[in-house]
CSV table of C-alpha atoms in Angstrom, one decimal:
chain,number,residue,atom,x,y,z
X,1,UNK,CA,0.0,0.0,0.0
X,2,UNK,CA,1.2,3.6,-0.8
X,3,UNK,CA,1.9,6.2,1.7
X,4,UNK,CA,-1.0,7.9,0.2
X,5,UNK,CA,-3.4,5.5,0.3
X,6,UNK,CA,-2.2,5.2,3.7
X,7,UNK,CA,-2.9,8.6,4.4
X,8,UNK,CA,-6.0,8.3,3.1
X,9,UNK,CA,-7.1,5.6,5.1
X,10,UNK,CA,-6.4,7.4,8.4
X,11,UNK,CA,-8.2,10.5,7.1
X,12,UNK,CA,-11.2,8.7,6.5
X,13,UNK,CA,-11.4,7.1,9.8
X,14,UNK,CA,-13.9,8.3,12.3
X,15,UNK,CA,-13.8,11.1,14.9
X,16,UNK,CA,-13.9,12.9,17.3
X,17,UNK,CA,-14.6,16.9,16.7
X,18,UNK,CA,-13.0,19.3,19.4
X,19,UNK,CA,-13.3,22.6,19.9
X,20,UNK,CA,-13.5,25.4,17.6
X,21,UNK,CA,-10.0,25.7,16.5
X,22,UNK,CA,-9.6,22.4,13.9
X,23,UNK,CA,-8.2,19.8,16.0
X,24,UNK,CA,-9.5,16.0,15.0
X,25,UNK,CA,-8.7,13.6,17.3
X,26,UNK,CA,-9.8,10.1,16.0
X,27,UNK,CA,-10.8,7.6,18.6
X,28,UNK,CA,-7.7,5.5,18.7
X,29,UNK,CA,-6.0,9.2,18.8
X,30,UNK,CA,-8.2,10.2,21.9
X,31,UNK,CA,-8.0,6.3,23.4
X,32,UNK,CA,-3.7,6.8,23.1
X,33,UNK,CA,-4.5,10.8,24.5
X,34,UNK,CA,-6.1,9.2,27.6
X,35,UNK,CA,-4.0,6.7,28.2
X,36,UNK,CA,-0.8,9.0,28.1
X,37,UNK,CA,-2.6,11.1,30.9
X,38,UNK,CA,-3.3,8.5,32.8
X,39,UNK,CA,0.4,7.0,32.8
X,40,UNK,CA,1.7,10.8,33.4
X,41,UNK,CA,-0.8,10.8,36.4
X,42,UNK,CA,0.7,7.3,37.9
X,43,UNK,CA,4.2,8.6,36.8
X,44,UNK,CA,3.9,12.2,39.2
X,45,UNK,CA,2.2,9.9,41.9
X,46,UNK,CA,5.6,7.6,41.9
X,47,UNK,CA,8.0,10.2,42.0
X,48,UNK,CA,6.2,11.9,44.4
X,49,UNK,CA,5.7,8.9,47.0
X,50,UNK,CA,8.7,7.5,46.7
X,51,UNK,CA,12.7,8.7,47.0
X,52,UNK,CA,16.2,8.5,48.6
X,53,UNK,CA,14.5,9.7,52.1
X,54,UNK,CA,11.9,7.1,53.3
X,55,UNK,CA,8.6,9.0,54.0
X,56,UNK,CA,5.5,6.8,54.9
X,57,UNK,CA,3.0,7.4,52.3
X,58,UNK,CA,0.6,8.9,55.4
X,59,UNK,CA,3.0,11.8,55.5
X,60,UNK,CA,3.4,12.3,52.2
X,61,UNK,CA,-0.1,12.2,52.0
X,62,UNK,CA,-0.5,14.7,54.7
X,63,UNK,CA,1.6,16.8,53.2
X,64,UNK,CA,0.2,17.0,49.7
X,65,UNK,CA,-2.7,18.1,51.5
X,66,UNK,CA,-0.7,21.1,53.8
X,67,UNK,CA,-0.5,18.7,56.9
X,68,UNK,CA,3.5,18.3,56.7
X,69,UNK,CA,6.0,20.2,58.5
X,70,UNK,CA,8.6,22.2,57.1
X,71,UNK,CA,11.1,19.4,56.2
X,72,UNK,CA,8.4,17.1,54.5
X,73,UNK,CA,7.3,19.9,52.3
X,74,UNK,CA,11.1,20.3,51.3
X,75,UNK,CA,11.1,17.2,50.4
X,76,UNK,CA,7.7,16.3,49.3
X,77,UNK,CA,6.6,19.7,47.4
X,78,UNK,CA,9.7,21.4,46.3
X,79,UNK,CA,12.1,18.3,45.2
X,80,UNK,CA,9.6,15.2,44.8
X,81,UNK,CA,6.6,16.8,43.3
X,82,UNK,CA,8.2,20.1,41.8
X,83,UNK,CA,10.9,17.7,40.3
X,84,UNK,CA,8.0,15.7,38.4
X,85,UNK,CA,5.9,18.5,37.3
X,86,UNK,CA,8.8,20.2,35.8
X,87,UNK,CA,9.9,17.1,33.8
X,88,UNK,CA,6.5,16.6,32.8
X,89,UNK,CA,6.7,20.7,31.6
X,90,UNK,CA,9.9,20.1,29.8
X,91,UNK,CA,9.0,17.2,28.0
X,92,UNK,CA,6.0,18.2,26.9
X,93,UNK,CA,7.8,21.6,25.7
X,94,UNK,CA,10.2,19.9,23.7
X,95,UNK,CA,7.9,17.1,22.2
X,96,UNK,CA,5.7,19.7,20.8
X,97,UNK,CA,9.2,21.5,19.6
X,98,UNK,CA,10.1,18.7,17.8
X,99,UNK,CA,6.9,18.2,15.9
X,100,UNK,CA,6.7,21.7,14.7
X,101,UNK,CA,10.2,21.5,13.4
X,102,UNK,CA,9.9,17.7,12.2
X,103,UNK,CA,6.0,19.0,10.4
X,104,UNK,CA,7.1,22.2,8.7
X,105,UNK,CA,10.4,20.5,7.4
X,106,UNK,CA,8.8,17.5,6.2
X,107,UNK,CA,12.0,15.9,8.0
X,108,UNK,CA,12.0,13.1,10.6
X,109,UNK,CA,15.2,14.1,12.5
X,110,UNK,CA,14.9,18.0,12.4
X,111,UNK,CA,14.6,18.6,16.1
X,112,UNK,CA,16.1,21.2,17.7
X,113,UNK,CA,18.2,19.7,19.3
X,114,UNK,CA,20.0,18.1,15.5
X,115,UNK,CA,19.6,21.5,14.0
X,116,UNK,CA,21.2,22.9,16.7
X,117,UNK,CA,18.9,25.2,18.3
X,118,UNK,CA,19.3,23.9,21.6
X,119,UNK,CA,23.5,23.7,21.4
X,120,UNK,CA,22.8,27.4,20.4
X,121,UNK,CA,21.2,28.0,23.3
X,122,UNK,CA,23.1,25.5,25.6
X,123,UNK,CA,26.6,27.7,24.9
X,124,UNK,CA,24.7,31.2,25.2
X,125,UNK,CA,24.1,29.7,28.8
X,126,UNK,CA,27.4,28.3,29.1
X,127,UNK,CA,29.2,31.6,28.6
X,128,UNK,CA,26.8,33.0,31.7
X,129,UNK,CA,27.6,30.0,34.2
X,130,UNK,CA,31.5,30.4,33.3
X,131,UNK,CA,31.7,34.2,33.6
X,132,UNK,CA,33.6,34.5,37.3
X,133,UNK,CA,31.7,35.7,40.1
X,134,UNK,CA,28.6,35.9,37.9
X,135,UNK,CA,26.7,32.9,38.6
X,136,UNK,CA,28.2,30.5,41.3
X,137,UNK,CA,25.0,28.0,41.6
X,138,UNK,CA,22.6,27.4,38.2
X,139,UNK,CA,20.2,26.6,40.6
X,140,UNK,CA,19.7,29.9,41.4
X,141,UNK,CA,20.3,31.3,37.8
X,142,UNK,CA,17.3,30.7,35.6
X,143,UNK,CA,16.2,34.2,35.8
X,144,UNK,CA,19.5,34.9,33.8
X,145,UNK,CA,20.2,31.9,31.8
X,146,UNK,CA,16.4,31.8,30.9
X,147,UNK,CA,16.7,35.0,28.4
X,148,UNK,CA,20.1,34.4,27.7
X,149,UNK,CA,19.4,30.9,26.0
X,150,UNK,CA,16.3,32.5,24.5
X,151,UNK,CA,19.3,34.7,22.3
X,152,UNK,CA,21.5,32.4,21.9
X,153,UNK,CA,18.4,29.8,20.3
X,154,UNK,CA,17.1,33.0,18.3
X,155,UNK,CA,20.7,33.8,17.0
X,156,UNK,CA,21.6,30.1,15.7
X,157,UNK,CA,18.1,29.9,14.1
X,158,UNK,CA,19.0,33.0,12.3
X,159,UNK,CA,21.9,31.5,11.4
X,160,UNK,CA,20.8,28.5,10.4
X,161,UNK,CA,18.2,30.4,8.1
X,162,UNK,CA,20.2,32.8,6.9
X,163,UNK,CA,22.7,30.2,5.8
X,164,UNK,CA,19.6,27.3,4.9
X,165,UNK,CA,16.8,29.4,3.5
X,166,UNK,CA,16.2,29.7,-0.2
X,167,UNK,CA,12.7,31.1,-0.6
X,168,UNK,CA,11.3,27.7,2.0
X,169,UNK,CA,12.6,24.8,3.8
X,170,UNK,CA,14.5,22.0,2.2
X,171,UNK,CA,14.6,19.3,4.6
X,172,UNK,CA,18.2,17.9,3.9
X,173,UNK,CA,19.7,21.3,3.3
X,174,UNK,CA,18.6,22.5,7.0
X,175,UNK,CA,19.6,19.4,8.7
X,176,UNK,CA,23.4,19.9,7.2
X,177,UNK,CA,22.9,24.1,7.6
X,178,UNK,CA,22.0,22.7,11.5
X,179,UNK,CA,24.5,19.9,11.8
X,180,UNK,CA,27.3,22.7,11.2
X,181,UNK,CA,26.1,24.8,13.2
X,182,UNK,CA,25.5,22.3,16.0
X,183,UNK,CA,29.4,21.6,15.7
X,184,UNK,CA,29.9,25.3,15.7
X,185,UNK,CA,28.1,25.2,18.8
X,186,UNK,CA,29.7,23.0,20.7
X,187,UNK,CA,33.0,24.0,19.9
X,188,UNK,CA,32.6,27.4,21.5
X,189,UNK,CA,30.9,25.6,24.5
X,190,UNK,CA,33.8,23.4,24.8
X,191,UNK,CA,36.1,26.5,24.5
X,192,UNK,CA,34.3,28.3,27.2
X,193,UNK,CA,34.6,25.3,29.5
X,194,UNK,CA,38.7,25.0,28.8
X,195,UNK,CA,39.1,28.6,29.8
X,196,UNK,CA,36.7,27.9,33.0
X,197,UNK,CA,37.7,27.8,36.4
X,198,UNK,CA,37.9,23.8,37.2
X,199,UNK,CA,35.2,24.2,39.9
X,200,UNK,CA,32.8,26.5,37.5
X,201,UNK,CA,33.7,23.9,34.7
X,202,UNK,CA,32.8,21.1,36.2
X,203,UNK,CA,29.0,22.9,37.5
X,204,UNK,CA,28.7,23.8,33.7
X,205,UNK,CA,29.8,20.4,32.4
X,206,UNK,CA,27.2,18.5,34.8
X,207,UNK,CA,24.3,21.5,33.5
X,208,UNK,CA,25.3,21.0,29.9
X,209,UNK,CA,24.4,17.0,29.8
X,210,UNK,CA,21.0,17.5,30.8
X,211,UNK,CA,19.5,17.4,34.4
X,212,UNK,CA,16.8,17.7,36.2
X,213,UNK,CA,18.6,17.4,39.8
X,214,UNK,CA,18.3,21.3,39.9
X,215,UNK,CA,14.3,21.3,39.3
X,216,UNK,CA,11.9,23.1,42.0
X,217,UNK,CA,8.4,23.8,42.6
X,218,UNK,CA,9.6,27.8,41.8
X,219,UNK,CA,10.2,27.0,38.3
X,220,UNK,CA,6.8,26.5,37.9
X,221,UNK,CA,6.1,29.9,37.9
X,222,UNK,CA,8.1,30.6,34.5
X,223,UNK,CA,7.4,27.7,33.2
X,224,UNK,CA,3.6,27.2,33.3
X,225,UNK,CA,3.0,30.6,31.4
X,226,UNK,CA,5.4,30.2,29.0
X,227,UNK,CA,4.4,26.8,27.8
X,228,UNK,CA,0.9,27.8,28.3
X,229,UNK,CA,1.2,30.5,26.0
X,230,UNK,CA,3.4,27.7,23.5
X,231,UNK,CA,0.5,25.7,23.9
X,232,UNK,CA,-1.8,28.3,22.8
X,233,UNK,CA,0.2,28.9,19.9
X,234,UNK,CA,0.4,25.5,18.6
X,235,UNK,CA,-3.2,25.0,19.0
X,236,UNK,CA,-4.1,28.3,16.7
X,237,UNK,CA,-1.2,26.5,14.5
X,238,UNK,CA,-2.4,23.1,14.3
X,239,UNK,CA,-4.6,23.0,11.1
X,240,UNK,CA,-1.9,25.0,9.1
X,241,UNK,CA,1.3,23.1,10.2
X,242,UNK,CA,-1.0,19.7,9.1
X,243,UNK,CA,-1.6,21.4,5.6
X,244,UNK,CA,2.1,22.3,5.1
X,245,UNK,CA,2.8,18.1,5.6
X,246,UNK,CA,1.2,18.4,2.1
X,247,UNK,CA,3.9,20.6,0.7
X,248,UNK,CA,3.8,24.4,0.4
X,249,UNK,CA,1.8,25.1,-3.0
X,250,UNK,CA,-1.1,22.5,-1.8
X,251,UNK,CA,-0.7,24.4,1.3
X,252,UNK,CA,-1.0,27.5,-0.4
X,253,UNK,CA,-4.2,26.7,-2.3
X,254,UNK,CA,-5.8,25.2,0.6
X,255,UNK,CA,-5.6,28.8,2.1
X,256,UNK,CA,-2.6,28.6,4.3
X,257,UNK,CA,0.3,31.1,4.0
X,258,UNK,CA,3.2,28.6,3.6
X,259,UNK,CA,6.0,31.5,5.0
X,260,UNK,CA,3.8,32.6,7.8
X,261,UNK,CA,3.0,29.6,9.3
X,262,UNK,CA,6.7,28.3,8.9
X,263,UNK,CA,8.2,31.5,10.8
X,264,UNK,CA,5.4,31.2,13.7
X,265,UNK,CA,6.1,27.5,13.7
X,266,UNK,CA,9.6,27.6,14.3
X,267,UNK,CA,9.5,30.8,16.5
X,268,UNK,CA,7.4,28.5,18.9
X,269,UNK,CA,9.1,25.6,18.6
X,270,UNK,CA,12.5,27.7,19.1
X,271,UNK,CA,11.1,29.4,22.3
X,272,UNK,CA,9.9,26.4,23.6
X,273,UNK,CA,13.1,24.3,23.0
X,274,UNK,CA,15.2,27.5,24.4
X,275,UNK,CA,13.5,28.3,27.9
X,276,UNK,CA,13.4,24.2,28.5
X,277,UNK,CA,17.3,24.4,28.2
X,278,UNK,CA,17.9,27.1,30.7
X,279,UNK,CA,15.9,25.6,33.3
X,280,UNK,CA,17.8,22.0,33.0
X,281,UNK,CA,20.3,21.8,30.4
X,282,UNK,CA,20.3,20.7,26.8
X,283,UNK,CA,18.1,17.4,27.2
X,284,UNK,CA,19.3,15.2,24.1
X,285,UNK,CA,16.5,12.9,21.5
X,286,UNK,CA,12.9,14.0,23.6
X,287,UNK,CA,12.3,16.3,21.1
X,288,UNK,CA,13.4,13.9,18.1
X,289,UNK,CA,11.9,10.3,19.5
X,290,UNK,CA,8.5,12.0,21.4
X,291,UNK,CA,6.8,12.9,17.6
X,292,UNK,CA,8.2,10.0,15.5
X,293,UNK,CA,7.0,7.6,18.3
X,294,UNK,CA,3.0,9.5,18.6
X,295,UNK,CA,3.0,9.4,15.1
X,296,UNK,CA,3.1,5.7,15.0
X,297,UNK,CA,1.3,5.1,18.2
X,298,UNK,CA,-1.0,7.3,17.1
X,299,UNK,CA,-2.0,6.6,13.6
X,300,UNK,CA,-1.2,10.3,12.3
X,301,UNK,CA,0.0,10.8,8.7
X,302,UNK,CA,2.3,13.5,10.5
X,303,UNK,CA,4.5,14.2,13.4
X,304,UNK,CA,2.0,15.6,16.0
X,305,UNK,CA,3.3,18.8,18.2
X,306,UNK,CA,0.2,17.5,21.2
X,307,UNK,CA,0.1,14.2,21.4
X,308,UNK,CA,4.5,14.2,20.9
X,309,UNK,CA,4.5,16.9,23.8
X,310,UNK,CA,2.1,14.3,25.6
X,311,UNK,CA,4.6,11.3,25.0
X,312,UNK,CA,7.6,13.4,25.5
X,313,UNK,CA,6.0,14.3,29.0
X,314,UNK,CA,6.0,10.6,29.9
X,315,UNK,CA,9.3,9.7,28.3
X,316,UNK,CA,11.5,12.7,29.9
X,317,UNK,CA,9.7,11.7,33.9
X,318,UNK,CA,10.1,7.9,33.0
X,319,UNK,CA,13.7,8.6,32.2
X,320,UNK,CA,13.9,10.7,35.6
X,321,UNK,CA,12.7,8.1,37.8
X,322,UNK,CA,14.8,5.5,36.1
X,323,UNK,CA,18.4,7.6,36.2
X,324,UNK,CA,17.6,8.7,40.0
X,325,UNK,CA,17.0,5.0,40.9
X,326,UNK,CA,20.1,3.4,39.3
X,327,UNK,CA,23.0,2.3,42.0
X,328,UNK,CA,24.3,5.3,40.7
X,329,UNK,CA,22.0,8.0,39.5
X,330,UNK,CA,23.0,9.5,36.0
X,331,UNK,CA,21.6,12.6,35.0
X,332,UNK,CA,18.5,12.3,32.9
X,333,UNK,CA,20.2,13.4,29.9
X,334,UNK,CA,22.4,10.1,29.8
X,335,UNK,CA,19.1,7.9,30.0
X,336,UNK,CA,17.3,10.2,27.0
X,337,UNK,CA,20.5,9.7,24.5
X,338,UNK,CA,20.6,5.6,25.3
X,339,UNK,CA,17.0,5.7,24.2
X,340,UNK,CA,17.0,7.9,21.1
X,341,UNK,CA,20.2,7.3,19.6
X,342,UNK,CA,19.4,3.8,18.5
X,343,UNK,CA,16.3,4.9,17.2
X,344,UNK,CA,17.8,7.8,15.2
X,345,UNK,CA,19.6,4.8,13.7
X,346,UNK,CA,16.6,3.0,13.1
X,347,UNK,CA,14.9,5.8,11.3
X,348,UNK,CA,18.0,6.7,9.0
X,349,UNK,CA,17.9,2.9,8.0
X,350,UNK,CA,14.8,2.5,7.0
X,351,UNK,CA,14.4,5.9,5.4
X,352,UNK,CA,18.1,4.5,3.4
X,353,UNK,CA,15.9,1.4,2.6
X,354,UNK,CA,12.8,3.0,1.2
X,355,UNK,CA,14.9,5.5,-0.7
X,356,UNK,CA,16.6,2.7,-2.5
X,357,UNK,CA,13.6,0.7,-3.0
C-alpha cells in the first residue's frame, strides 16, 4: 500500500470533533490521548511517594494536603513533586518543539536539538555560568540563563536560516545548515569550558548534559506561562502546520500562508526548545523520539506537536525516575540519548531502505 493511500485511510477514519479551533482527534488518537494522561498521572504519583528519604505514604499524603512540617514539604513539594511536574513541563515543551520543526520541514530528525537550536542556546548559557563571580549555583540562575538561552536559540536559528533558507525549507539542506552549526556550537561551548575555572567547569559540564537534579516547585512559575502561551500557539497553528505536511503550494491553495505559518512555527518551537534548556540543560533525542513515536502510536500521517508533547511528557519523567533509581543515579540526559540514539539509527535505515527501494 502507498503512503497515500495510507494517508487516506487514516483521514477517513472516524472522529472525534474538538473545539472550535480544527483539532480532530480520531478515537484511537483520543483512546492513546487518555492513556498518556493516565500513565503521566501514575508517573507524578511515583516520584512523588517514593525517594532517597523514606517517608510513609501517610506523610506524604498529609503533606500533599498542607498537613507536613517544614522538612516534609522540602522534600515532598519542592524536590519530589516540583521535580515531576517540571519534567512533565519540559517534556511536553520539547515534544511539541520537535513536531513543529519535524511538520514544517517534512523531516523526521529536524529537532532542535540536531539542527542545533538547543546547542545554540546550551553555549549562550554556558558563557553566563563560566563568567567568574557571575553565577556561582545554576540553581539559582534561571532568571538569567532563561533570556540568555532564549538569544543564543534566536541567534543560531538565524543563522541556520540565513545560511539554509532559499525562498522555504529544504529538509536535507537545513539538517546539514544545523549539523554545522551544532558543531559550531559545541565548539565554542567546549572553548568556554577550557578557559573555566575547574570548579565552574565542572557545575557547567554536569548542567550542559541534561539534568533535572536542579528542578523546583519555583520554576513552575516561569514555566507554566510560558508553555501555556506555546501551547496556545500550537493549538491556533495546528490545522496549518497539518496542511504544510502536504507541501507548500497545496498548502497555499488550501488557504494557508506557507511562509507565515513556517516562521510562527519555528518561532514557537525555538522558544519552547530555548526556555526548557535554561531551566535544565540541553536534554538530548525527547524532542526527536517523542513525535516520531506519537506518530506511529497514534496513527497520524504526521508528526504531532500535542500528542508528541504528551509522549515526551512521559518519556523525559520515566527517564527521571529511572536515572535517580540506578545504584548510581545518572543525570537524565544520559538515559534520554541511550533511548533515542538507536532509534535515530533506526529511522535513518529504513528511510536509506525506502529511498533505495
Amino acid at each position: 500500500m502507498s503512503a497515500r493511500e495510507t494517508d487516506a485511510r487514516r483521514a477517513a477514519r472516524p472522529g472525534l470533533g474538538v473545539g472550535p479551533i480544527g483539532i480532530h482527534l480520531r478515537r484511537r488518537a483520543a483512546w492513546c490521548a487518555a492513556g498518556l494522561v493516565a500513565l503521566l498521572v501514575v508517573l507524578i504519583g511515583w516520584s512523588t511517594f517514593t525517594g532517597t528519604i523514606d517517608l510513609p505514604a501517610s506523610r506524604v499524603w498529609a503533606t500533599l494536603t498542607g498537613s507536613g512540617d517544614s522538612i516534609e514539604e522540602l522534600v515532598v513539594l519542592d524536590h519530589r513533586f516540583g521535580r515531576a511536574v517540571v519534567a512533565v513541563l519540559v517534556g511536553f515543551a520539547l515534544g511539541c518543539a520537535g513536531g513543529l520543526t519535524q511538520s514544517i520541514t517534512r523531516n523526521p530528525i529536524a529537532s532542535p536539538d540536531i539542527l542545533g537550536v538547543t546547542a545554540g542556546a546550551a553555549a549562550t548559557a554556558t558563557l553566563i555560568l563560566t563568567q567568574p563571580g557571575l553565577i556561582d549555583d545554576p540553581t539559582q540562575a534561571s532568571s538569567i540563563l532563561a533570556p540568555a538561552a532564549l538569544l543564543g536559540g534566536l541567534a543560531t536559528t538565524g543563522l541556520i536560516l540565513a545560511i539554509g533558507w532559499r525562498g522555504g525549507f529544504s529538509g536535507v539542506r537545513l539538517i546539514l545548515v544545523g549539523i554545522a552549526v551544532n558543531a559550531l556550537a559545541g565548539a565554542v561551548t567546549t572553548w568556554l569550558l577550557t578557559r573555566a575555572e575547574l570548579d565552574t567547569a565542572a557545575v557547567a559540564a554536569r548542567w550542559l548534559v541534561g539534568s533535572l537534579d536542579a528542578a523546583r516547585y519555583d520554576d513552575l512559575a516561569v514555566l507554566l506561562p510560558v508553555i501555556g502561551l506555546a501551547l496556545g500557539a500550537v493549538l491556533i497553528l495546528s490545522r496549518d502546520v497539518g496542511a504544510l505536511r502536504l507541501g507548500r503550494d497545496v498548502a497555499g491553495a488550501l488557504g494557508t500562508p506557507p511562509i507565515r505559518t513556517e516562521a510562527l512555527a519555528l518561532l514557537v518551537a525555538v522558544g519552547l526548545a530555548a526556555v526548557t534548556t535554561a531551566y535544565v540543560g540541553p536534554i538530548s533525542f525527547v524532542a526527536f523520539v517523542a513525535p516520531q513515536a506519537a506518530m506511529r502510536l497514534f496513527g497520524t500521517a504526521g508528526p504531532p506537536p500535542i500528542a508528541g508533547g504528551l509522549l515526551g511528557a512521559a518519556l523525559l519523567l520515566a527517564a527521571d525516575l529511572v536515572s535517580a533509581n540506578l545504584p548510581t543515579p545518572l543525570p537524565v540526559g544520559i538515559v534520554t540519548a541511550v533511548v533515542g540514539a538507536p532509534f535515530l539509527l533506526y529511522l535513518v535505515i529504513r528511510h536509506t531502505r525506502r529511498t533505495s527501494v
